Short mmCIF file of C-alpha atoms in Angstrom, two decimals:
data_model
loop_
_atom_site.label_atom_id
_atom_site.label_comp_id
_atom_site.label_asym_id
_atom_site.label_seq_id
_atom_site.Cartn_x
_atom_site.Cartn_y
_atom_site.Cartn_z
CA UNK F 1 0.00 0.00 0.00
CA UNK F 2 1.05 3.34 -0.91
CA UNK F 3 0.71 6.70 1.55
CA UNK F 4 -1.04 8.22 -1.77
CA UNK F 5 -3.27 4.96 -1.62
CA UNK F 6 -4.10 5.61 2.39
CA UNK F 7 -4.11 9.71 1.37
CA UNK F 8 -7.05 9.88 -1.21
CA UNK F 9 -9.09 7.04 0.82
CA UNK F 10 -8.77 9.09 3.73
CA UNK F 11 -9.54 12.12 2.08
CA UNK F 12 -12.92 10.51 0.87
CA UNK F 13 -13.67 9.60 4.03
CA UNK F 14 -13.15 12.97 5.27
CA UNK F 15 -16.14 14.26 2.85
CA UNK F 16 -18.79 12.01 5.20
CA UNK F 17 -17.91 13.95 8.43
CA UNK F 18 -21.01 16.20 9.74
CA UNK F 19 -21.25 19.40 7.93
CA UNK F 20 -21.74 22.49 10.43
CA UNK F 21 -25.27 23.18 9.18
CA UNK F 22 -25.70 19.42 10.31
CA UNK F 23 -24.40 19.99 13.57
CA UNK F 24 -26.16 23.00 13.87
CA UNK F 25 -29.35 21.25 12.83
CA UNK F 26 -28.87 18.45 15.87
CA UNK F 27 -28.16 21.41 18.09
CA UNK F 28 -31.30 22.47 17.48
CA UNK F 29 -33.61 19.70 17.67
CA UNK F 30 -35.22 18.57 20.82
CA UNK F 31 -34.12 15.24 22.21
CA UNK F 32 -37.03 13.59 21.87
CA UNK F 33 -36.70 14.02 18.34
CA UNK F 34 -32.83 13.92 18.41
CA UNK F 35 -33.06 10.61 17.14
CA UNK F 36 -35.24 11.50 13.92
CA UNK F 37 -32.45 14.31 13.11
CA UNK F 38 -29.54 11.26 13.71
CA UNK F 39 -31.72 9.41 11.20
CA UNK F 40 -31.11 11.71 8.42
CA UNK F 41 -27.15 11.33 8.77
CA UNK F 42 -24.34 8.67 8.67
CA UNK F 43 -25.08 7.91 12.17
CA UNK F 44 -28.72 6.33 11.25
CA UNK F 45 -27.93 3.58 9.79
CA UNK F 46 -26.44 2.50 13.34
CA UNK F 47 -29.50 3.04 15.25
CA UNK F 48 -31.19 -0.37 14.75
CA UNK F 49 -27.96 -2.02 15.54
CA UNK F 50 -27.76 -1.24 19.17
CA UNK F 51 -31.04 -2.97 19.78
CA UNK F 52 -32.42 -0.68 22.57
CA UNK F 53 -36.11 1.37 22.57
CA UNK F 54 -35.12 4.62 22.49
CA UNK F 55 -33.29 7.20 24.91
CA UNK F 56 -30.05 8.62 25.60
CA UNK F 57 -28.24 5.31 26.06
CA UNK F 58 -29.66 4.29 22.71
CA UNK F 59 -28.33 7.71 21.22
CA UNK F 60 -25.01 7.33 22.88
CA UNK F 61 -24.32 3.84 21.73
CA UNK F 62 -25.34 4.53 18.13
CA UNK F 63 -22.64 7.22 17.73
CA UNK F 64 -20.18 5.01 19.71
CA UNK F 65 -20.57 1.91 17.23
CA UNK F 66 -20.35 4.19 14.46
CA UNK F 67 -17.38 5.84 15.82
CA UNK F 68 -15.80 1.86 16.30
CA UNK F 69 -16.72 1.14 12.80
CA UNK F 70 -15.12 4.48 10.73
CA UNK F 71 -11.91 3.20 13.18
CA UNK F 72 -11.56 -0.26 11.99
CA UNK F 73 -12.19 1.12 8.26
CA UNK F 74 -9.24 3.67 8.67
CA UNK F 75 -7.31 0.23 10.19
CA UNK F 76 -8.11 -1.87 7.25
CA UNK F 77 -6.65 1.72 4.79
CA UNK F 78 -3.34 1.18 6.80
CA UNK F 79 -3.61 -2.90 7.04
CA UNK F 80 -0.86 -2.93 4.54
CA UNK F 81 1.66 -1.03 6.42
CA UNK F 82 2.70 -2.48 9.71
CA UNK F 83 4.42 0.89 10.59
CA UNK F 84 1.85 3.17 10.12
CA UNK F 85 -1.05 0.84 11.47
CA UNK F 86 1.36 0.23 14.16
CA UNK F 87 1.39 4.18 14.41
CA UNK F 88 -2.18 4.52 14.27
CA UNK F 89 -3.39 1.77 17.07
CA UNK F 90 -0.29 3.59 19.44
CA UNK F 91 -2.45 6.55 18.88
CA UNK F 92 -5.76 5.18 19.64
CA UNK F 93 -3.76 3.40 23.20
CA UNK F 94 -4.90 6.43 25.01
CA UNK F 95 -8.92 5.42 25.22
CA UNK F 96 -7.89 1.97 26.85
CA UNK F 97 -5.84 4.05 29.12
CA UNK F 98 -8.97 6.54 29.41
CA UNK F 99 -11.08 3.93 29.65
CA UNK F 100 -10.06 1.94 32.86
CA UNK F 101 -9.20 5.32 34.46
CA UNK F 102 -12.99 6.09 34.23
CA UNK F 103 -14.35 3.06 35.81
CA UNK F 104 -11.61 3.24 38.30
CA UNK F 105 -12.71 7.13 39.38
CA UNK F 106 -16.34 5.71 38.97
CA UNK F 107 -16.24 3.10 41.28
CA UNK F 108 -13.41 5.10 44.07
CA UNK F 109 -16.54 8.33 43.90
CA UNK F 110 -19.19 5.63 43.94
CA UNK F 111 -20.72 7.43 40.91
CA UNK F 112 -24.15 5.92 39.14
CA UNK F 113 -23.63 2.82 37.03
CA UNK F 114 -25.38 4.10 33.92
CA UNK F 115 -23.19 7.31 34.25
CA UNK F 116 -19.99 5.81 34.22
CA UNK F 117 -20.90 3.76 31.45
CA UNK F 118 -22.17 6.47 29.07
CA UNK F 119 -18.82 8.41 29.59
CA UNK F 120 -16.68 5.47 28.19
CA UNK F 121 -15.74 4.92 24.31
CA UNK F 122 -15.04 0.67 24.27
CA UNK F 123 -12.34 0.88 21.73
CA UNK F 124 -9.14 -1.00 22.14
CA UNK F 125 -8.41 -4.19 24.36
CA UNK F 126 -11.02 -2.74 26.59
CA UNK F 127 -14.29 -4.07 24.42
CA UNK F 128 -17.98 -3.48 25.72
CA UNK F 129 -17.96 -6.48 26.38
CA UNK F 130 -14.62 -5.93 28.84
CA UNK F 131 -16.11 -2.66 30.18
CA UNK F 132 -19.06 -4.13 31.13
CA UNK F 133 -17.91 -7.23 33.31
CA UNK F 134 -15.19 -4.27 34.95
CA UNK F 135 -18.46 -2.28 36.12
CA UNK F 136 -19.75 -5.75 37.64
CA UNK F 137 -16.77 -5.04 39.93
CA UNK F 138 -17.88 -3.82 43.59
CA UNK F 139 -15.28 -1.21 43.70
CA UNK F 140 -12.16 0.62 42.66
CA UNK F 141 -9.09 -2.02 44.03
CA UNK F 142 -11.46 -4.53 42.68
CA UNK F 143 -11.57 -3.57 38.93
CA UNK F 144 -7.57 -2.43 38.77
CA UNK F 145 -6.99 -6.05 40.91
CA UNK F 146 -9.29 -8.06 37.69
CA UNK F 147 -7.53 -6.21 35.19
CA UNK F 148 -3.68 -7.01 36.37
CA UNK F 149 -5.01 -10.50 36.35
CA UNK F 150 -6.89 -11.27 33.31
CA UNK F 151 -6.33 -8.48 30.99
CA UNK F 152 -3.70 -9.35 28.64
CA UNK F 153 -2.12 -6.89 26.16
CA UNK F 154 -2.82 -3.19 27.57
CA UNK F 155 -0.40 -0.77 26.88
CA UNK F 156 0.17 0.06 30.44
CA UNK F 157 1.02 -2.38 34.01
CA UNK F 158 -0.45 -2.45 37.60
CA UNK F 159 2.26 -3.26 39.94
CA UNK F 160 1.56 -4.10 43.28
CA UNK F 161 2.86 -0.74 44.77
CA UNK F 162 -0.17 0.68 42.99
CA UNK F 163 -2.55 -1.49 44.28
CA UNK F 164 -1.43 -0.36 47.69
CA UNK F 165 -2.16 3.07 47.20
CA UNK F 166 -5.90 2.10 45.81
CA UNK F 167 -6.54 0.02 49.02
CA UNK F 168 -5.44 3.05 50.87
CA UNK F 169 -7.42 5.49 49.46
CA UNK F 170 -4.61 7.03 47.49
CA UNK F 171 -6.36 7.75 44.03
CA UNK F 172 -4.03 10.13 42.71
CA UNK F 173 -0.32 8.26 43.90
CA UNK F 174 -2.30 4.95 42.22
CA UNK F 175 -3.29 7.01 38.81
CA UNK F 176 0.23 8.24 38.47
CA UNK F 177 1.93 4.82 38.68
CA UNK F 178 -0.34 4.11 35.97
CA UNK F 179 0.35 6.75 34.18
CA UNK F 180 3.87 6.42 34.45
CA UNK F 181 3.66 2.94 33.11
CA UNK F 182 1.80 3.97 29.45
CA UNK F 183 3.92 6.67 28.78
CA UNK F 184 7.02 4.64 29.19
CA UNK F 185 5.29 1.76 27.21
CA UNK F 186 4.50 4.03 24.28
CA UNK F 187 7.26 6.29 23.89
CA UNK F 188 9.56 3.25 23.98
CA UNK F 189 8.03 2.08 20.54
CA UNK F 190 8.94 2.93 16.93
CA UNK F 191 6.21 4.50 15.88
CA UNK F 192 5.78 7.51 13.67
CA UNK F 193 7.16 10.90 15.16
CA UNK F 194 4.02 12.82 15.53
CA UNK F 195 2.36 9.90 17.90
CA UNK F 196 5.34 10.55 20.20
CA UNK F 197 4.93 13.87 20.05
CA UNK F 198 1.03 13.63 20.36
CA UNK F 199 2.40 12.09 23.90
CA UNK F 200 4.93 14.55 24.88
CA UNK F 201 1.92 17.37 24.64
CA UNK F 202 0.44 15.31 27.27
CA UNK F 203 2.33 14.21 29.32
CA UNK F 204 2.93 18.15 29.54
CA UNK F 205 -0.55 18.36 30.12
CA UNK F 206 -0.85 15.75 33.12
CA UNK F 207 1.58 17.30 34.29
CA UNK F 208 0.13 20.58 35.13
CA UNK F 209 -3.33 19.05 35.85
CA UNK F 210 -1.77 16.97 38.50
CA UNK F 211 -0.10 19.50 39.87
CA UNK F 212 -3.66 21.96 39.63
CA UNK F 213 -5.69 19.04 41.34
CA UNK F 214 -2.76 19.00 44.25
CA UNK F 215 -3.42 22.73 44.57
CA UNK F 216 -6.78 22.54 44.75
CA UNK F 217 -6.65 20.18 47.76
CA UNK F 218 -4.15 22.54 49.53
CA UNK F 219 -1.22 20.24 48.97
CA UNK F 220 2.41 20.93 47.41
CA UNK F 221 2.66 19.35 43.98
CA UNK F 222 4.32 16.17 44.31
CA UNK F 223 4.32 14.42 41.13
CA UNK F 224 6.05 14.40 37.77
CA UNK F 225 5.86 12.18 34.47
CA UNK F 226 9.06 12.21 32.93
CA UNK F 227 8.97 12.42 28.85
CA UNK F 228 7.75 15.33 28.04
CA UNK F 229 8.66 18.46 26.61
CA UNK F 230 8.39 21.04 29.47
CA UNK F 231 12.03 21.28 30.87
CA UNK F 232 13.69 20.52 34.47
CA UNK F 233 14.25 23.97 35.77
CA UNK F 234 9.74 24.35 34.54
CA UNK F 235 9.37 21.23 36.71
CA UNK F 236 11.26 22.90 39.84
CA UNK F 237 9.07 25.96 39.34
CA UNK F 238 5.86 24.39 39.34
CA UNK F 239 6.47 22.04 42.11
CA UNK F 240 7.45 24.40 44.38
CA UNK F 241 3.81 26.01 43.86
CA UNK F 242 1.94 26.77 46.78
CA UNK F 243 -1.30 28.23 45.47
CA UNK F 244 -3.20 27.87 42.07
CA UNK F 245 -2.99 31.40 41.20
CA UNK F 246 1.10 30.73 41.64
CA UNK F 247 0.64 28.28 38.94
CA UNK F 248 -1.06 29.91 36.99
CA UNK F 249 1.41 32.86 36.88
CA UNK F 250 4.03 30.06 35.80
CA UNK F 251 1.72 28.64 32.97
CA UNK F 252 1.49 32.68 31.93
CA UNK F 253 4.84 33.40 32.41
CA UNK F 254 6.77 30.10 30.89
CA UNK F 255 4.25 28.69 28.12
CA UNK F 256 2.48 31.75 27.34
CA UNK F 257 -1.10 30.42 28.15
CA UNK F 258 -2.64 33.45 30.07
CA UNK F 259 -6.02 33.01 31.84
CA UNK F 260 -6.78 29.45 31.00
CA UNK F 261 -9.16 27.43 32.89
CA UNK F 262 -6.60 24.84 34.51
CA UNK F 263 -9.11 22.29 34.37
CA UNK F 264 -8.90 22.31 30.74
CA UNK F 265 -5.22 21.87 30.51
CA UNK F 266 -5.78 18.66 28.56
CA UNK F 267 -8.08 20.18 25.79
CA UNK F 268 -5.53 23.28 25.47
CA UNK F 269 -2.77 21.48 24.81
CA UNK F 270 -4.49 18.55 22.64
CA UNK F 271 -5.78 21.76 20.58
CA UNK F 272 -2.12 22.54 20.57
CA UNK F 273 -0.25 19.62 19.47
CA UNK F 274 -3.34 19.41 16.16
CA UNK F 275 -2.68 22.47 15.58
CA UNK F 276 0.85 21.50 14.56
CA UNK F 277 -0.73 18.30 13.28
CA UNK F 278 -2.92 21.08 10.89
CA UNK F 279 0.03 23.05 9.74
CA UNK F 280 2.05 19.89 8.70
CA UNK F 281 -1.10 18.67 6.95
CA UNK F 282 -0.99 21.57 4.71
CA UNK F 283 2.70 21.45 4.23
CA UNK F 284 2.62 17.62 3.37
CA UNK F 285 -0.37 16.12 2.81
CA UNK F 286 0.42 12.81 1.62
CA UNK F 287 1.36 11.59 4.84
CA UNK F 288 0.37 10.36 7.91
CA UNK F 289 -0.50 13.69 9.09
CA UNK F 290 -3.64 13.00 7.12
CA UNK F 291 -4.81 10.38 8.95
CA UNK F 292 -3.85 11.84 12.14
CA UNK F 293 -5.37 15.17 11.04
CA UNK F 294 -8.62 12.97 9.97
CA UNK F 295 -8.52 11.17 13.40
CA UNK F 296 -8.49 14.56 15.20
CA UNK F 297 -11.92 15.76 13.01
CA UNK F 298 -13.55 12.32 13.74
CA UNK F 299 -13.01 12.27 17.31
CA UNK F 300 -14.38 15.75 18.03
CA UNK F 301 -17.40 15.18 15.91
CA UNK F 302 -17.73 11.91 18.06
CA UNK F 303 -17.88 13.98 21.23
CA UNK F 304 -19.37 16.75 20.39
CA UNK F 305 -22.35 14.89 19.24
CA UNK F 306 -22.06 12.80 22.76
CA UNK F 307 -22.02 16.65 24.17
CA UNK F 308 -24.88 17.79 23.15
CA UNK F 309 -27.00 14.24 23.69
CA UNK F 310 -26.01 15.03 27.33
CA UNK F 311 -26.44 18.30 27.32
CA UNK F 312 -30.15 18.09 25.91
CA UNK F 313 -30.77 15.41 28.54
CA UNK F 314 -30.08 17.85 31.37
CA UNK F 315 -32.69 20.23 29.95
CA UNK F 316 -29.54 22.64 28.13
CA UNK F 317 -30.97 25.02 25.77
CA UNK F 318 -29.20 25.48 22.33
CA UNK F 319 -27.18 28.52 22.74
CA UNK F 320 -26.47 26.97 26.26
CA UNK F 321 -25.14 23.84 24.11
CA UNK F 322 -22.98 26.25 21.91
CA UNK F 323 -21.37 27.70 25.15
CA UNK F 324 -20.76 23.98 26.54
CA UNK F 325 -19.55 22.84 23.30
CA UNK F 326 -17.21 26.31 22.41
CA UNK F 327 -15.28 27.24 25.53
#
């Protein structure tokens, strides 16, 4: 298979993505006729398949399966080249990571079943099929305890250090071993430069969110994820913070990000890193910056539609959609 191959199919697919009138059009309708509107796009022909009456869940799990399905079609594009499917599944690592982090929060904040289910995407190792017998789990140390045992293949390890910190109560000393685990995993692989550097942006990112959520509980920051691009004498700065407005006068001061909402450090620098992505897209097209570039498109359609489903089921009003959905 040739990139120029993988280039023009992508491209093609790239012409079915929702067109802003379309989105503005779901935006618009009322959710009891959201449904009727999802008809009338790509995402109807998934309805029947998730075999439910009706409802958010049914909603949700439509554009989920259809979301599944455009993946494994981009898959079978790259099926030819090992490096750049190899590139592409490295990529898509992060929602098996996201994933299991989900249930694990879930279960440690005793959140609602249904609502912990409805925020996960079952791609990966971690199937529906996987999630689902995880949320059978009575709590946190339980799921993270069946998943060290039986799960085979995820691109990051419990140890039993971690474990301890679960059983203890220690949520965010037990996340970070985690953590620490996939990013070593994936930036140890040869994959193609812009999935490593899709990392480095955030491992950035965790970075300063752990360090925010420290803050926020009137603690020192404590941790650090090695790998990524923000430099050792940054990491001495922000870990001697002692208040959030401190950090954010370091953020301001060192990466140029003034006023951000610090629990959005994850979106601002994913929005960062694509918009590199975007600029190399333009500059060389036939490459995998297409596919990475389509991936980026695909996924945000995927939860902004997911947005606004929620958002209509909590009563949200359109222009109170647009300010959810553009912050």
């Amino acid at each position: 298979m040739s990139v120029e191959y993988a280039y023009a199919r992508i491209r093609g697919r790239r012409a079915k993505l929702l067109t802003p009138i379309e989105m503005e059009t779901l935006i618009r309708e009322d959710l009891e006729n959201m449904e009727n509107a999802l008809k009338d796009t790509k995402y109807g022909k998934y309805l029947p398949k998730v075999g439910e009456k009706g409802g958010i869940s049914k909603l949700l799990n439509a554009v989920n399966l259809a979301f599944i399905d455009e993946l494994e079609k981009v898959k079978k594009i790259l099926s030819d080249d090992g490096n750049l499917l190899y590139s592409l599944e490295t990529y898509l690592a992060r929602w098996d990571l996201q994933n299991f982090i989900t249930i694990v929060r879930g279960k440690f904040y005793s959140h609602p079943e249904e609502e912990i289910l409805r925020a996960l995407l079952p791609i990966g190792i971690l199937d529906e099929i996987r999630l689902r017998d995880l949320m059978k789990e009575e709590d946190a140390y339980s799921v993270a305890e069946r998943v060290k045992v039986i799960v085979k293949g995820l691109p990051f390890e419990i140890t039993r250090e971690s474990l301890k910190y679960l059983k203890a109560g220690e949520l965010a000393k037990f996340e970070y071993g985690v953590y620490t685990s996939f990013y070593h995993n994936i930036l140890s692989r040869d994959v193609h430069p812009s999935v490593k550097d899709f990392y480095k942006f955030s491992i950035d990112a965790k970075n300063l969110s752990l360090a925010f959520i420290s803050l926020q509980y009137g603690e020192r920051p404590s941790l650090w994820i090695e790998g990524g691009y923000l430099s050792g004498s940054l990491k001495i700065k922000v870990l001697q913070c002692e208040t959030v407005e401190d950090l954010q006068r370091v953020i301001s001061e060192h990466i140029g990000l003034k006023g951000v909402a610090l629990e959005n450090i994850d979106t601002i620098f994913e929005r960062k890193f694509f918009g590199s992505v975007l600029r190399d897209f333009r500059r060389d097209p036939v490459s995998f910056y297409s596919v990475l570039q389509y991936l980026n498109e695909l996924e945000r359609e995927v939860i902004t539609l997911r947005t606004i489903i929620y958002a209509k089921s909590f009563g949200l009003s359109p222009e109170q959609i647009k300010e959810v959905l553009y912050v």
